[in-house]
Coordinates of C-alpha atoms and ligand atoms in Angstrom, one line a residue:
X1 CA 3.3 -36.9 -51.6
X2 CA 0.9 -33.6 -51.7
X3 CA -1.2 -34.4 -48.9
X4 CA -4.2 -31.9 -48.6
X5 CA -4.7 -32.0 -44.7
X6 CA -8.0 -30.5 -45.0
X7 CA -9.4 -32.8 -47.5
X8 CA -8.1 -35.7 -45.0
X9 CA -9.8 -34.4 -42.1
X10 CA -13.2 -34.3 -43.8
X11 CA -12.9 -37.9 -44.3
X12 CA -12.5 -39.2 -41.2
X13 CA -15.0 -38.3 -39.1
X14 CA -13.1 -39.6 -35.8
X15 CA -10.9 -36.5 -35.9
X16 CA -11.8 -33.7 -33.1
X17 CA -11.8 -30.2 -33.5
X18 CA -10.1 -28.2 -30.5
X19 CA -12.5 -26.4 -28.4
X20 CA -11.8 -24.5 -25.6
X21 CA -13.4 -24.6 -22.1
X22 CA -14.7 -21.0 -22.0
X23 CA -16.6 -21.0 -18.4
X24 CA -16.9 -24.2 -16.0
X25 CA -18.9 -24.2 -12.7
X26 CA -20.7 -26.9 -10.4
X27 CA -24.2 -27.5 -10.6
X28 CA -24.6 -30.2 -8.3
X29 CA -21.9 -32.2 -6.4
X30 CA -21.0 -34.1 -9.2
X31 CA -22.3 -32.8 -12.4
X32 CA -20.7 -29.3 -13.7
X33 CA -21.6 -26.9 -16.7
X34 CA -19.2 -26.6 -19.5
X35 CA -19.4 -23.9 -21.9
X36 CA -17.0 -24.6 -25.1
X37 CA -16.0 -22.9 -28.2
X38 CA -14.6 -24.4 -31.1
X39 CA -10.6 -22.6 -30.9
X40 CA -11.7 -22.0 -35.0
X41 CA -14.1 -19.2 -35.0
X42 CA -15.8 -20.1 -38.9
X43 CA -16.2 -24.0 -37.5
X44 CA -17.7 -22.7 -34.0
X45 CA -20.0 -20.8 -35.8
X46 CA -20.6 -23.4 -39.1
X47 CA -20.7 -25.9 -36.2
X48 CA -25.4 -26.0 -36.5
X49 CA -27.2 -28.8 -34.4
X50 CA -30.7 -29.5 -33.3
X51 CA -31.6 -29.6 -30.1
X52 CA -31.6 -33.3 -28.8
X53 CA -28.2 -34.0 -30.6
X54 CA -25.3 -35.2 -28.8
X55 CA -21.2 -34.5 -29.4
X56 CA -18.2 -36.3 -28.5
X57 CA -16.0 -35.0 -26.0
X58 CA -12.4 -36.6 -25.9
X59 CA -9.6 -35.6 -23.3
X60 CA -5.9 -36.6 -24.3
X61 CA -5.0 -39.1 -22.9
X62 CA -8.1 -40.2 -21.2
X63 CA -10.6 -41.5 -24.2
X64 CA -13.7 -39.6 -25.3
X65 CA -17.4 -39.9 -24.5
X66 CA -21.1 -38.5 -26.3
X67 CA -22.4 -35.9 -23.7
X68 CA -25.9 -34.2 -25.2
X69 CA -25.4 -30.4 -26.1
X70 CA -27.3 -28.8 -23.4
X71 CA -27.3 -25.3 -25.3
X72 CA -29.7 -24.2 -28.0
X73 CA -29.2 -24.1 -31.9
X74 CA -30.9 -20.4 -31.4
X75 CA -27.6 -19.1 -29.9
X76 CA -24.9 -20.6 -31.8
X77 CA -21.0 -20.2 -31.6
X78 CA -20.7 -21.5 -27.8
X79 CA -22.0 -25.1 -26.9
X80 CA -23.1 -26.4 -23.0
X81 CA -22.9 -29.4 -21.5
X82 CA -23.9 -30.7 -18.1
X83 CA -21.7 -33.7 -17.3
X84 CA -21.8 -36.0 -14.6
X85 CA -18.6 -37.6 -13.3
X86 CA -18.9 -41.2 -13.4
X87 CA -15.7 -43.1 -15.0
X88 CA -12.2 -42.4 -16.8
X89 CA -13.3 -39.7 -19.3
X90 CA -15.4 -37.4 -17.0
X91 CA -12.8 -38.0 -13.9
X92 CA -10.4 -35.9 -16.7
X93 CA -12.7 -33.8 -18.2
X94 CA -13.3 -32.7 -14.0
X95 CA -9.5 -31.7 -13.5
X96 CA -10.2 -29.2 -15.9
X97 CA -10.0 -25.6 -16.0
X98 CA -11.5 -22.8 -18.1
X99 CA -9.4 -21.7 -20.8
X100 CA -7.9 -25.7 -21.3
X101 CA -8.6 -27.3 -24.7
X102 CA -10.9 -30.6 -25.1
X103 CA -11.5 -32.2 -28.3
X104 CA -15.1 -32.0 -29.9
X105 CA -17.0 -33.4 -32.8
X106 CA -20.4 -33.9 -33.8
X107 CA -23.3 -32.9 -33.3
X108 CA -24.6 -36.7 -33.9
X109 CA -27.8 -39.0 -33.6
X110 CA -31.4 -37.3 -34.9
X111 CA -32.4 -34.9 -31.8
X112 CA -36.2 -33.8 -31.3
X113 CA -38.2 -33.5 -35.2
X114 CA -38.5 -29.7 -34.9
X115 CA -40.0 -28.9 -38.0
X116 CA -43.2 -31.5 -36.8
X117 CA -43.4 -29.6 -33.0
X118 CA -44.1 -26.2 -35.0
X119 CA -47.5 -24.7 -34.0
X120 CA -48.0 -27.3 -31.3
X121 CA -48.2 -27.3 -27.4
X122 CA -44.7 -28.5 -26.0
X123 CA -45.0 -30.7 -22.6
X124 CA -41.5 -31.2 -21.1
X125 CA -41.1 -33.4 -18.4
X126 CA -37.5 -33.9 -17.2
X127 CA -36.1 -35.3 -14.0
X128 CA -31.9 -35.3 -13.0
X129 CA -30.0 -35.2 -15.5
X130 CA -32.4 -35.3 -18.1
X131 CA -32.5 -31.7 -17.7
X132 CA -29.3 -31.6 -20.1
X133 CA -30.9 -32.5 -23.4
X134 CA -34.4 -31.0 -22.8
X135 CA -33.2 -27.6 -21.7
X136 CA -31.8 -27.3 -25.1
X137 CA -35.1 -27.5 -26.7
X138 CA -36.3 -25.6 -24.3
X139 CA -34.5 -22.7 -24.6
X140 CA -34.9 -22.9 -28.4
X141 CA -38.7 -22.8 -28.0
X142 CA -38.2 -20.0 -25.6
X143 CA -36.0 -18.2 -28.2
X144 CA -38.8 -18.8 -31.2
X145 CA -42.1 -18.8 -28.6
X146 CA -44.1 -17.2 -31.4
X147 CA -43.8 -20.5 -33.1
X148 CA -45.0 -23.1 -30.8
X149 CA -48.2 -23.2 -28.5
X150 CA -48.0 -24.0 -25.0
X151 CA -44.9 -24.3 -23.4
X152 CA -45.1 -26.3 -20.4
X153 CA -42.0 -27.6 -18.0
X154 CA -42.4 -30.1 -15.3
X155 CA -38.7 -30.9 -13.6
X156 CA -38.4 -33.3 -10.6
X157 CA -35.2 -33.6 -8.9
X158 CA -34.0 -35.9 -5.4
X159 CA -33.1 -32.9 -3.5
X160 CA -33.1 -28.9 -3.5
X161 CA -29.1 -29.0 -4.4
X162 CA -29.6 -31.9 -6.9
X163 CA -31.8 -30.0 -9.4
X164 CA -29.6 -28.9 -11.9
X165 CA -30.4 -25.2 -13.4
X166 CA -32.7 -24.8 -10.5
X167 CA -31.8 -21.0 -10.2
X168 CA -32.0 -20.2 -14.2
X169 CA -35.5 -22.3 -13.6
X170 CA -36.7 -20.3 -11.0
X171 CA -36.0 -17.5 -13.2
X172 CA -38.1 -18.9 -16.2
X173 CA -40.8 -19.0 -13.4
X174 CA -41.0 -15.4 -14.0
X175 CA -42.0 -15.6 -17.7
X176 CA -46.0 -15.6 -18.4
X177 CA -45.6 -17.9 -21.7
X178 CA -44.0 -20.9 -19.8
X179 CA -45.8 -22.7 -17.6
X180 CA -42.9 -24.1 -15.2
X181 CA -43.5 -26.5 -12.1
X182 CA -40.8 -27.9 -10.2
X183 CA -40.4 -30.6 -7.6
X184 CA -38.1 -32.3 -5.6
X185 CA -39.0 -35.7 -3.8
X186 CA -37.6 -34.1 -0.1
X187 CA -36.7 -31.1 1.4
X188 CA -34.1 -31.2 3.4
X189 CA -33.4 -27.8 3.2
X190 CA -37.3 -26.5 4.9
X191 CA -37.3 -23.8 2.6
X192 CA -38.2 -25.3 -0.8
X193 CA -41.0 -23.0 -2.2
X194 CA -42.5 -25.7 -4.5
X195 CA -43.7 -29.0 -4.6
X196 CA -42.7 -31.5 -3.1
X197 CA -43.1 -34.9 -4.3
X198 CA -41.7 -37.2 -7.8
X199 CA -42.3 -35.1 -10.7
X200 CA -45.6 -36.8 -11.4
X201 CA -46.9 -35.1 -8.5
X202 CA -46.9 -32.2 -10.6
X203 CA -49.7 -33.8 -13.2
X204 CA -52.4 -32.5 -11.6
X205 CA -51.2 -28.8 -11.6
X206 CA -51.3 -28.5 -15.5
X207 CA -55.1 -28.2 -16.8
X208 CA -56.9 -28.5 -20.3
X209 CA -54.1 -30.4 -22.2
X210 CA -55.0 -30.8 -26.1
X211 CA -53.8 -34.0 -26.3
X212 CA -54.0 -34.3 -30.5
X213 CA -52.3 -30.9 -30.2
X214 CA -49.4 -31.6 -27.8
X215 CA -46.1 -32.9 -28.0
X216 CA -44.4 -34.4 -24.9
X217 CA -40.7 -34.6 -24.3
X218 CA -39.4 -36.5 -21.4
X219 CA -35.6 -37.6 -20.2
X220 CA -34.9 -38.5 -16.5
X221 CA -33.6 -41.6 -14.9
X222 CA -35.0 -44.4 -16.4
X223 CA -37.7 -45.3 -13.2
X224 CA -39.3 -42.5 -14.2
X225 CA -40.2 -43.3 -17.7
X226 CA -42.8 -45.8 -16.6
X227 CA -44.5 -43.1 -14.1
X228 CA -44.8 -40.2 -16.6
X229 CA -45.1 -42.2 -19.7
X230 CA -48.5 -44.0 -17.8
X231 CA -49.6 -39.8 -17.0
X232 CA -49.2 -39.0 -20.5
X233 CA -51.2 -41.9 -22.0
X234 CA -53.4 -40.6 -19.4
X235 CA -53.5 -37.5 -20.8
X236 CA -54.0 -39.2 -24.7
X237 CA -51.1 -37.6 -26.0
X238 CA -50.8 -40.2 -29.1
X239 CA -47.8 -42.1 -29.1
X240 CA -46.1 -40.5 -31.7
X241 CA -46.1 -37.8 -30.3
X242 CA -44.4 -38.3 -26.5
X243 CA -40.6 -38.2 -27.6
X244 CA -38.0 -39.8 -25.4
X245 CA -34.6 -38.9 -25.4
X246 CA -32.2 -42.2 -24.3
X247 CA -28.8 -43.1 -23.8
X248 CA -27.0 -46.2 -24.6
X249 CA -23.7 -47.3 -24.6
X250 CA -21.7 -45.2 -27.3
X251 CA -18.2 -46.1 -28.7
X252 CA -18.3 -44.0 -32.7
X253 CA -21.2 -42.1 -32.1
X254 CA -21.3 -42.5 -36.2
X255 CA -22.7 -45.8 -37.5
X256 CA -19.6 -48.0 -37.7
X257 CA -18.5 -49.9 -34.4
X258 CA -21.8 -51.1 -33.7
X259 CA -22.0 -50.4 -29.6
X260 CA -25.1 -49.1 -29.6
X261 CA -27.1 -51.5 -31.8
X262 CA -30.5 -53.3 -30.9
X263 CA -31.4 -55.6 -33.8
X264 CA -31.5 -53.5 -37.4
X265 CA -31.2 -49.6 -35.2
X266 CA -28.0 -47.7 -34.4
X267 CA -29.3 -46.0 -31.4
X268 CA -26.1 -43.2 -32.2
X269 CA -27.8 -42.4 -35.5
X270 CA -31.4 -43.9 -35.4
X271 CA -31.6 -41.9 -32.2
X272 CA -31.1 -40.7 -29.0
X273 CA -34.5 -39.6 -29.9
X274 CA -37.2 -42.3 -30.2
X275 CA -41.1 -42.4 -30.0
X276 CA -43.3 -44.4 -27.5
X277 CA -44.2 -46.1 -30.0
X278 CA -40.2 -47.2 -31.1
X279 CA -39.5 -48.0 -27.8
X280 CA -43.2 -50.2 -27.3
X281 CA -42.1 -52.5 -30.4
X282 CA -38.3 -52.4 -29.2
X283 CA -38.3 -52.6 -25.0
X284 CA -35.0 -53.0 -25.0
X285 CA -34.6 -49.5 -25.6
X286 CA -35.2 -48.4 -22.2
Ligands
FAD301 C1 -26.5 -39.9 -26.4 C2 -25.8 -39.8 -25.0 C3 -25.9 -38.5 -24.3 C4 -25.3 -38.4 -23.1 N1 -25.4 -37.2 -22.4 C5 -24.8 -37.1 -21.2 C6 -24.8 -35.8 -20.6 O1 -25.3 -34.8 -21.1 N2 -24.1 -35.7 -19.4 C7 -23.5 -36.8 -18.8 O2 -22.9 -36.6 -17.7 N3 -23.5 -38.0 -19.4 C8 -24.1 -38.2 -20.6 N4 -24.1 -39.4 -21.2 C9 -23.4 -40.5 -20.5 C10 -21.9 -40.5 -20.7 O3 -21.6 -40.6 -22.0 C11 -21.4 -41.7 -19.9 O4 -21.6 -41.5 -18.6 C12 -19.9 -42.0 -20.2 O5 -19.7 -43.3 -20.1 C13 -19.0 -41.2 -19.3 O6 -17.7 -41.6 -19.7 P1 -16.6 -42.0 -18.6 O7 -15.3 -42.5 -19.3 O8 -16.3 -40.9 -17.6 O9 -17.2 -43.1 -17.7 P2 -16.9 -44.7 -17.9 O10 -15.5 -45.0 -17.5 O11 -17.4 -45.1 -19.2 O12 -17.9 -45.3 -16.8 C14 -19.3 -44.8 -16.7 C15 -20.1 -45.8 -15.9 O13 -20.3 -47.0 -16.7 C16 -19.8 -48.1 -16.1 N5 -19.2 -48.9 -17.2 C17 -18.0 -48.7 -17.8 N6 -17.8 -49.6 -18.8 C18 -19.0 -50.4 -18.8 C19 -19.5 -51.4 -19.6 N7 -18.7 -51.9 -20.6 N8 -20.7 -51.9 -19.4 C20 -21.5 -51.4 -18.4 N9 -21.1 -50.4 -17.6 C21 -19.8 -49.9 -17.8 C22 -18.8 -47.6 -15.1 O14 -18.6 -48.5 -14.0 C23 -19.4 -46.3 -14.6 O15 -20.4 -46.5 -13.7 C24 -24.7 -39.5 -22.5 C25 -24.6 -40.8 -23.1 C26 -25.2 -40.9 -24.4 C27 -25.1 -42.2 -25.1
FES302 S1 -21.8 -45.9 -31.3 FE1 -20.8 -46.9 -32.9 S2 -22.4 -47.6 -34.1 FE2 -23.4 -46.4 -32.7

């Protein structure tokens, strides 16, 4: 039988490409950075995502799991991701070191409507690990800055050594076209330099929002989305307009086993991104 492996591979879209680990370090306790390269240097670099979308990491021998690609579609070739360990598939992915191979594919699910966010103020509220999917947007608006308004970060974290990216943050600080604010909810260090305080403490430090011209993206542990979302209607930001990036329980990540599904969506392809007003008419969302 002439079987053309390539044409096979393009079918099924379970099979992962090898990518290897190409630097690895903590960020917190339990949550570390992985930086990845596809081992086959036309698919790392055909490889073209928008930030929000998520891939599929799988260890042999351990299962796979959707992690969100922390890195920005301005910079492509290498892909990030922040991963906490929680169960079987990060507990491997941990024993790692750099230069092992994982198995990667994607990207999946619809990631933040780009093309809509042009010429607008951007309002980025993350807390925890929320920081994973939103610093890959906001890195790409950092990267195109002449195309968006306003670029506003407000990241709230437990504790000093639980913010993740707090040094490249306080970095960004640095930068006159981003306005960045970051909080944790206690010191326990007695040498945090800014607020402290849950990230909505930080509302009142941002002034003269246009709400009809502003975008909102938030992720963070899902107490939070009840705080900030009740700021940001504050604020007027319409609706449609405050985008919320969520996580459900993943098997495929494609359409087809039907783990994620609430009602008629496929929260693997229909999202991770949703509006306020998806998740008002669909509460089980969050
Ligand atoms: C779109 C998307 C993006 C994500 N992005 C990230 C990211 O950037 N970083 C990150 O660290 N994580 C991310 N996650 C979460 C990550 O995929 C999960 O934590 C994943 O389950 C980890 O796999 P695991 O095998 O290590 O853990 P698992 O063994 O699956 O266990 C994870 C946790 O879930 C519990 N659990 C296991 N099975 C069930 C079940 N059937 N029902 C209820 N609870 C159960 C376990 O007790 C444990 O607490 C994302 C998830 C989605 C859907
Ligand atoms: S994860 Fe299988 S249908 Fe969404």
């Amino acid at each position: 039988m002439n079987m053309d492996r390539n044409a096979s591979s393009r079918e099924n879209p379970f099979l992962p490409e090898p990518a290897r680990i190409v630097r690895l370090y903590p960020l917190t306790d339990d949550v570390r950075f992985f930086q990845v390269r596809m081992v086959d240097m036309d698919k790392a670099l055909a490889f073209r995502y928008r930030a929000g979308q998520f891939a599929m990491i799988s260890v042999l021998g351990a299962g796979e799991a959707p992690f969100s690609i922390s890195s920005t579609p301005s910079r492509p070739g290498l892909l990030e991701f922040c991963i906490r360990q929680t169960g079987t598939v990060t507990d491997a992915l941990f024993k790692l070191k750099e230069n092992d191979l994982v198995g990667l594919r994607g990207p999946y699910g619809n990631g933040f409507p780009v093309e809509k966010m042009r010429g607008k103020d951007i309002l980025i509220v993350m807390g925890g690990l929320g920081a994973a999917p939103l610093r890959s947007v906001l890195l790409y608006c950092l990267d195109n800055r002449d195309q968006f308004g306003r670029v506003i970060l407000l990241h709230g974290a437990k504790r000093p050594a639980e913010m993740i990216f707090r040094e490249e943050f306080f970095d960004l600080k640095k930068r006159a076209d981003l306005e960045c604010h970051l909080a944790v909810d206690e010191d326990d260090t007695g040498q945090w330099p800014e607020n402290i305080g849950v990230v909505t403490t930080l509302f009142p430090l941002i002034q003269d929002i246009d709400p009809e011209n502003t975008y909102s993206l938030v992720c963070g542990p899902p107490v939070m989305y009840r705080f900030v979302l009740k700021e940001l209607v504050k604020l007027n930001i319409p609706k449609d307009q405050i985008l919320m990036t969520l996580e459900r329980r993943m098997k495929c990540g494609v359409g087809k086993c039907g783990h994620c599904a609430i009602d008629y969506i496929y929260t693997c392809l229909d999202g991770p991104v949703f509006t306020y007003w998806d998740v008002i008419h669909m509460r089980e969302l969050i």
